[in-house]
Coordinates of C-alpha atoms in Angstrom, one line a residue:
X278 CA 0.0 0.0 0.0
X279 CA 2.9 2.3 0.7
X280 CA 4.2 1.7 -2.9
X281 CA 0.7 2.2 -4.4
X282 CA 0.4 5.5 -2.5
X283 CA 3.8 6.4 -3.9
X284 CA 2.6 5.8 -7.5
X285 CA -0.4 8.1 -6.8
X286 CA 1.8 10.7 -5.3
X287 CA 4.2 10.5 -8.2
X288 CA 1.4 11.3 -10.7
X289 CA 0.5 14.3 -8.6
X290 CA 3.9 15.6 -7.7
X291 CA 5.0 17.6 -10.8
X292 CA 1.7 19.3 -11.5
X293 CA 1.0 20.0 -7.8
X294 CA 4.4 21.7 -7.4
X295 CA 4.0 23.6 -10.7
X296 CA 0.5 24.8 -9.8
X297 CA 0.7 25.5 -6.1
X298 CA 4.4 26.2 -5.7
X299 CA 7.0 24.3 -3.7
X300 CA 6.2 25.7 -0.2
X301 CA 2.4 25.2 -0.5
X302 CA 3.0 21.7 -1.7
X303 CA 5.0 21.0 1.4
X304 CA 2.1 22.0 3.5
X305 CA -0.1 19.6 1.6
X306 CA 2.5 16.9 2.1
X307 CA 2.4 17.3 5.8
X308 CA -1.4 17.0 5.9
X309 CA -1.1 13.6 4.1
X310 CA 1.6 12.5 6.6
X311 CA -0.4 13.6 9.7
X312 CA -3.6 12.0 8.5
X313 CA -1.7 8.8 7.6
X314 CA -0.1 8.6 11.1
X315 CA -3.3 9.2 12.9
X316 CA -5.1 6.6 10.8
X317 CA -2.4 4.1 11.8
X318 CA -2.2 5.1 15.5
X319 CA -5.9 5.0 16.3
X320 CA -7.2 2.3 14.0
X321 CA -9.4 -0.5 15.2
X322 CA -10.0 -1.9 11.8
X323 CA -7.5 -3.2 9.3
X324 CA -8.5 -1.1 6.3
X325 CA -7.5 2.1 8.2
X326 CA -4.0 0.6 8.4
X327 CA -4.0 0.3 4.6
X328 CA -5.4 3.8 4.3
X329 CA -2.7 5.2 6.6
X330 CA 0.0 3.5 4.6
X331 CA -1.5 4.7 1.3
X332 CA -1.5 8.3 2.6
X333 CA 2.1 7.9 3.8
X334 CA 3.1 6.7 0.3
X335 CA 1.5 9.8 -1.3
X336 CA 3.3 12.0 1.1
X337 CA 6.7 10.3 0.6
X338 CA 6.4 10.5 -3.2
X339 CA 5.5 14.2 -3.1
X340 CA 8.4 14.8 -0.7
X341 CA 10.9 12.9 -2.8
X342 CA 10.2 15.2 -5.7
X343 CA 9.4 18.5 -4.2
X344 CA 12.0 18.4 -1.4
X345 CA 14.9 17.8 -3.8
X346 CA 13.7 20.3 -6.4
X347 CA 13.2 23.0 -3.8
X348 CA 16.7 22.5 -2.3
X349 CA 18.3 22.5 -5.8
X350 CA 16.5 25.7 -6.8
X351 CA 17.2 27.8 -3.7
X352 CA 20.9 27.0 -3.2
X353 CA 23.9 28.5 -5.0
X354 CA 25.8 26.0 -7.1
X355 CA 28.8 25.7 -4.7
X356 CA 26.5 24.6 -1.8
X357 CA 23.9 22.6 -3.7
X358 CA 25.5 19.2 -3.4
X359 CA 26.3 19.6 0.3
X360 CA 22.8 20.8 1.2
X361 CA 21.1 18.1 -0.8
X362 CA 23.3 15.5 0.8
X363 CA 22.4 16.9 4.2
X364 CA 18.8 16.2 3.2
X365 CA 19.8 12.5 2.5
X366 CA 21.7 12.5 5.9
X367 CA 18.5 13.6 7.7
X368 CA 16.5 10.8 6.0
X369 CA 19.1 8.2 6.8
X370 CA 19.5 9.4 10.4
X371 CA 15.7 9.5 10.8
X372 CA 15.4 5.9 9.7
X373 CA 18.2 4.9 12.1
X374 CA 16.5 6.7 15.0
X375 CA 13.2 5.1 14.2
X376 CA 14.9 1.7 14.2
X377 CA 16.1 2.4 17.7
X378 CA 12.8 3.9 19.0
X379 CA 10.8 1.1 17.4
X380 CA 12.7 -1.5 19.4
X381 CA 11.3 -0.1 22.6
X382 CA 8.0 1.6 21.6
X383 CA 4.8 -0.1 20.4
X384 CA 3.7 0.6 16.9
X385 CA 0.8 2.9 17.8
X386 CA 3.1 5.1 19.9
X387 CA 5.6 5.0 17.1
X388 CA 3.0 6.3 14.7
X389 CA 2.1 9.2 17.0
X390 CA 5.8 10.1 17.3
X391 CA 6.0 10.1 13.5
X392 CA 3.4 12.9 13.3
X393 CA 5.5 15.3 15.5
X394 CA 8.0 16.3 12.8
X395 CA 5.1 16.9 10.4
X396 CA 3.5 19.3 12.8
X397 CA 6.8 21.1 13.4
X398 CA 7.4 21.5 9.7
X399 CA 3.9 23.0 9.1
X400 CA 4.9 25.8 11.6
X401 CA 8.4 26.2 10.1
X402 CA 7.0 26.7 6.6
X403 CA 5.7 30.1 7.6
X404 CA 9.3 31.3 7.7
X405 CA 10.5 29.6 4.5
X406 CA 10.5 31.5 1.1
X407 CA 9.2 30.1 -2.1
X408 CA 11.6 28.9 -4.8
X409 CA 12.9 31.9 -6.8
X410 CA 12.9 29.9 -10.0
X411 CA 9.3 29.0 -9.5
X412 CA 8.4 32.6 -8.9
X413 CA 10.1 33.9 -12.1
X414 CA 8.5 31.0 -14.1
X415 CA 5.1 32.3 -12.9
X416 CA 5.8 35.9 -13.7
X417 CA 6.3 37.1 -10.2
X418 CA 9.6 38.9 -10.9
X419 CA 9.4 41.4 -8.1
X420 CA 9.0 38.7 -5.5
X421 CA 11.7 36.7 -7.3
X422 CA 14.3 39.3 -6.7
X423 CA 13.3 39.8 -3.1
X424 CA 13.4 36.1 -2.3
X425 CA 16.8 35.6 -4.1
X426 CA 18.3 38.5 -2.2
X427 CA 16.9 37.1 1.1
X428 CA 18.4 33.7 0.3
X429 CA 21.8 35.1 -0.7
X430 CA 22.1 37.7 2.0
X431 CA 21.4 41.4 2.2
X432 CA 24.9 42.5 1.0
X433 CA 25.2 39.9 -1.8
X434 CA 25.2 41.0 -5.4
X435 CA 22.4 38.9 -7.0
X436 CA 22.4 40.7 -10.4
X437 CA 24.4 38.1 -12.4
X438 CA 22.5 35.1 -10.9
X439 CA 19.2 36.8 -11.3
X440 CA 19.9 37.7 -14.9
X441 CA 21.0 34.2 -15.8
X442 CA 17.8 32.7 -14.2
X443 CA 15.5 35.1 -15.9
X444 CA 17.2 34.8 -19.3
X445 CA 17.1 31.0 -19.1
X446 CA 13.4 30.9 -18.0
X447 CA 12.4 33.2 -20.8
X448 CA 14.3 31.1 -23.4
X449 CA 12.8 27.9 -22.1
X450 CA 9.2 29.2 -22.2
X451 CA 9.7 30.0 -25.9
X452 CA 10.5 26.3 -26.6
X453 CA 7.3 24.6 -25.5
X454 CA 4.7 24.4 -22.7
X455 CA 5.0 21.9 -19.9
X456 CA 3.2 18.9 -21.4
X457 CA 3.8 15.3 -20.5
X458 CA 4.3 14.2 -24.1
X459 CA 7.0 16.9 -24.5
X460 CA 9.3 14.6 -22.5
X461 CA 9.5 12.1 -25.3
X462 CA 11.0 14.4 -27.8
X463 CA 14.5 13.5 -29.0
X464 CA 16.1 16.5 -27.4
X465 CA 15.2 15.2 -23.9
X466 CA 16.3 11.6 -24.6
X467 CA 19.5 11.8 -22.6
X468 CA 18.1 13.4 -19.4
X469 CA 15.1 11.1 -19.4
X470 CA 17.3 8.0 -19.9
X471 CA 19.7 9.1 -17.1
X472 CA 17.0 10.0 -14.6
X473 CA 14.8 6.9 -15.2
X474 CA 17.9 4.7 -15.2
X475 CA 19.0 6.0 -11.8
X476 CA 15.5 5.6 -10.3
X477 CA 15.5 2.0 -11.5
X478 CA 19.0 1.4 -10.0
X479 CA 17.9 2.9 -6.7
X480 CA 15.2 0.2 -6.2
X481 CA 16.3 -2.8 -8.2
X482 CA 19.6 -2.8 -6.5
X483 CA 17.6 -4.2 -3.5
X484 CA 16.7 -1.2 -1.3
X485 CA 13.0 -2.1 -0.7
X486 CA 13.9 -5.8 -0.2
X487 CA 16.6 -5.0 2.4
X488 CA 14.5 -2.3 4.1
X489 CA 11.0 -3.8 4.3
X490 CA 12.1 -7.4 5.0
X491 CA 15.1 -6.8 7.2
X492 CA 13.6 -8.9 10.0
X493 CA 13.2 -11.8 7.5
X494 CA 16.8 -11.5 6.4
X495 CA 18.0 -11.5 10.0
X496 CA 16.0 -14.6 10.9
X497 CA 17.2 -16.5 7.8
X498 CA 20.8 -15.5 8.7
X499 CA 20.5 -16.5 12.3
X500 CA 21.0 -12.9 13.6
X501 CA 19.2 -11.4 16.6
X502 CA 16.8 -8.7 15.3
X503 CA 17.8 -6.3 18.2
X504 CA 21.5 -6.7 17.5
X505 CA 20.9 -6.4 13.7
X506 CA 18.9 -3.2 14.0
X507 CA 21.2 -1.5 16.4
X508 CA 24.1 -2.3 14.1
X509 CA 22.3 -0.9 11.1
X510 CA 21.3 2.2 13.0
X511 CA 25.0 2.9 13.7
X512 CA 25.9 2.1 10.1
X513 CA 23.3 4.4 8.7
X514 CA 24.2 7.4 10.8
X515 CA 27.9 7.0 10.2
X516 CA 27.6 6.3 6.4
X517 CA 25.2 9.2 5.8
X518 CA 27.4 11.5 7.8
X519 CA 30.4 10.5 5.7
X520 CA 28.4 11.0 2.5
X521 CA 27.8 14.7 3.3
X522 CA 31.6 15.3 3.4
X523 CA 32.3 13.2 0.3
X524 CA 29.6 14.8 -1.9
X525 CA 31.0 18.2 -1.1
X526 CA 34.6 17.2 -1.9
X527 CA 34.1 14.5 -4.6
X528 CA 32.6 14.3 -8.0
X529 CA 29.1 13.0 -8.0
X530 CA 29.6 10.6 -10.9
X531 CA 32.6 9.0 -9.1
X532 CA 30.6 8.6 -5.9
X533 CA 27.8 6.9 -7.8
X534 CA 30.3 4.4 -9.3
X535 CA 31.8 3.7 -5.9
X536 CA 28.3 3.3 -4.4
X537 CA 27.2 0.9 -7.1
X538 CA 30.3 -1.2 -6.8
X539 CA 29.9 -1.3 -3.0
X540 CA 26.2 -2.4 -3.1
X541 CA 27.3 -5.1 -5.6
X542 CA 29.9 -6.3 -3.1
X543 CA 27.4 -6.1 -0.2
X544 CA 24.8 -8.2 -2.0
X545 CA 27.4 -10.7 -3.1
X546 CA 28.5 -11.2 0.6
X547 CA 24.9 -11.5 1.8
X548 CA 24.1 -14.0 -0.9
X549 CA 27.3 -16.0 -0.3
X550 CA 26.4 -16.2 3.5
X551 CA 23.1 -17.8 2.6
X552 CA 24.8 -20.2 0.4
X553 CA 26.9 -21.4 3.4
X554 CA 24.0 -21.1 5.9
X555 CA 23.6 -24.9 6.1
X556 CA 26.8 -25.1 8.1
X557 CA 25.2 -23.1 11.0
X558 CA 28.5 -21.5 12.1
X559 CA 28.6 -18.1 13.9
X560 CA 31.0 -16.6 11.4
X561 CA 28.5 -17.1 8.6
X562 CA 25.9 -15.0 10.5
X563 CA 28.6 -12.4 10.9
X564 CA 29.3 -12.5 7.2
X565 CA 25.6 -11.9 6.5
X566 CA 25.5 -8.9 8.8
X567 CA 28.7 -7.6 7.2
X568 CA 27.2 -8.0 3.8
X569 CA 24.0 -6.1 4.8
X570 CA 26.2 -3.4 6.5
X571 CA 28.4 -3.0 3.4
X572 CA 25.3 -2.7 1.3
X573 CA 23.8 0.1 3.4
X574 CA 27.2 1.9 3.8
X575 CA 27.7 1.9 0.0
X576 CA 24.1 2.7 -0.8
X577 CA 24.1 5.8 1.5
X578 CA 27.4 7.1 0.0
X579 CA 25.8 7.6 -3.4
X580 CA 22.7 5.8 -4.7
X581 CA 20.6 7.0 -1.7
X582 CA 20.8 10.7 -2.6
X583 CA 22.7 11.4 -5.8
X584 CA 20.1 10.2 -8.2
X585 CA 17.6 12.6 -6.7
X586 CA 20.2 15.4 -6.9
X587 CA 20.8 14.7 -10.6
X588 CA 17.1 14.3 -11.3
X589 CA 16.5 17.8 -9.8
X590 CA 19.3 19.3 -11.9
X591 CA 19.1 18.0 -15.4
X592 CA 15.6 18.9 -16.6
X593 CA 14.8 22.3 -18.0
X594 CA 12.1 24.2 -16.0
X595 CA 9.5 23.9 -18.8
X596 CA 9.4 20.0 -18.4
X597 CA 10.6 19.7 -14.9
X598 CA 7.2 19.0 -13.4
X599 CA 6.3 16.3 -15.9
X600 CA 9.7 14.8 -15.8
X601 CA 9.7 14.8 -12.0
X602 CA 6.3 13.0 -12.0
X603 CA 7.6 10.4 -14.4
X604 CA 10.8 9.7 -12.4
X605 CA 9.0 9.4 -9.1
X606 CA 6.4 7.2 -10.7
X607 CA 9.2 4.9 -12.1
X608 CA 10.8 4.9 -8.6
X609 CA 7.6 3.7 -6.9
X610 CA 6.6 1.2 -9.6
X611 CA 10.1 -0.3 -9.1
X612 CA 9.6 -0.2 -5.3
X613 CA 6.3 -2.0 -5.6
X614 CA 7.8 -4.6 -7.9
X615 CA 10.7 -5.4 -5.5
X616 CA 8.6 -5.3 -2.3
X617 CA 5.9 -7.6 -3.9
X618 CA 8.3 -10.1 -5.3
X619 CA 11.0 -10.2 -2.6
X620 CA 9.4 -13.0 -0.5
X621 CA 8.7 -15.1 -3.5
X622 CA 12.4 -14.7 -4.6
X623 CA 13.6 -15.7 -1.1
X624 CA 11.5 -18.8 -1.3
X625 CA 12.9 -19.6 -4.7
X626 CA 16.5 -18.9 -3.6
X627 CA 17.9 -16.7 -0.9
X628 CA 21.3 -16.7 -2.5
X629 CA 19.9 -16.1 -6.0
X630 CA 17.9 -13.1 -4.8
X631 CA 21.0 -11.2 -3.7
X632 CA 22.9 -12.3 -6.7
X633 CA 20.2 -10.6 -8.8
X634 CA 20.6 -7.4 -6.7
X635 CA 24.4 -7.6 -7.2
X636 CA 23.9 -7.9 -11.0
X637 CA 21.7 -4.8 -11.1
X638 CA 24.3 -2.9 -9.1
X639 CA 27.0 -4.0 -11.6
X640 CA 24.8 -2.8 -14.5
X641 CA 24.2 0.5 -12.6
X642 CA 28.0 1.0 -12.4
X643 CA 28.3 0.6 -16.2
X644 CA 25.3 2.8 -16.8
X645 CA 26.9 5.6 -14.7
X646 CA 30.2 5.3 -16.6
X647 CA 28.5 5.5 -20.0
X648 CA 25.7 8.0 -19.6
X649 CA 25.5 9.9 -16.3
X650 CA 26.9 13.5 -16.6
X651 CA 29.0 15.2 -13.9
X652 CA 26.9 18.1 -12.4
X653 CA 29.1 19.2 -9.5
X654 CA 30.1 22.9 -9.5
X655 CA 27.8 23.9 -12.4
X656 CA 24.7 26.1 -12.4
X657 CA 21.3 24.4 -13.2
X658 CA 21.2 26.4 -16.4
X659 CA 24.7 25.1 -17.5
X660 CA 23.8 21.5 -16.6
X661 CA 20.5 21.6 -18.5
X662 CA 22.0 23.2 -21.6
X663 CA 24.7 20.5 -21.7
X664 CA 22.4 17.4 -21.5
X665 CA 19.5 18.7 -23.6
X666 CA 20.4 18.7 -27.2
X667 CA 18.3 21.7 -28.4
X668 CA 20.2 23.9 -26.0
X669 CA 23.7 23.1 -27.1

């Protein structure tokens, strides 16, 4: 149900952000989250659990698009990677904290705790400006300059950046209107291929299987759930923290390749541990936990956040809404496919399941080498001009 909600949210995401703006969309997102958590916390019938998960999925899909686009559009190019990786760090750390809280709090209480950040963000949004690029796209140039000045500081000279944004927005609007079918023109072939390919890599490398069925993996590997989750919580926090520093200092394309190679290794180690599981030796359980840890460390270093950064950077503003909806939809369809088939795959072959994940990661490495552009240190306008053929 979470994945089905994600598909619905994906279809809504681009148009909702284009029509209402990024800040208003974030208010809408938090309403979905709060209603979802309350439905889960106070349910006495099973269908409300399904409804709660559906609403959560819609909220997550909207967030995964709007949050990344908003951060990319409000930050200067030298800080964009760092701030977007900070967003990934908050997600990873939040998951880790919930792993720890969930080991001592019952699920109804956990649902109520989940609603607290949503309430806080509703209040904080009163103090957050709209995206300057969205404002200029919608003809609100006076507000655009005021917001950009506020974001860059009172003494900053915003003239060159403002001129570049306005010139590019005017040029893009002359090309075509933001229609879904516009995405399938030849000039957008490379950005669509890159973004969709990275969304598929994010899921089919095994994320949903590892995350949703972690308890099953621990049981099959002979690992205590409590020990496993505490280990993963530490791994997630450390690896997402490391990712922030690496993404500021390193090239994004390089990090993606390292990340894909690492998830391949982690899945191979996990699969190999299941192959040897019949020996029932302690070191085999340690090998399984090591494989899972290597997977999550590697995933958090690149695949976790960089595809969303690149997706938010490579599409021109006239097709960004439709492109974002398509990418998030592909992400959630992939999530549903992995989450639905994972248990069947485990019954077929626990080793084979993780070998498949490893193979996808290996293909992701080759895909990155061949097609993914480097976007670090470049303005959004420069990136989009380089990957969209009509603008070269």
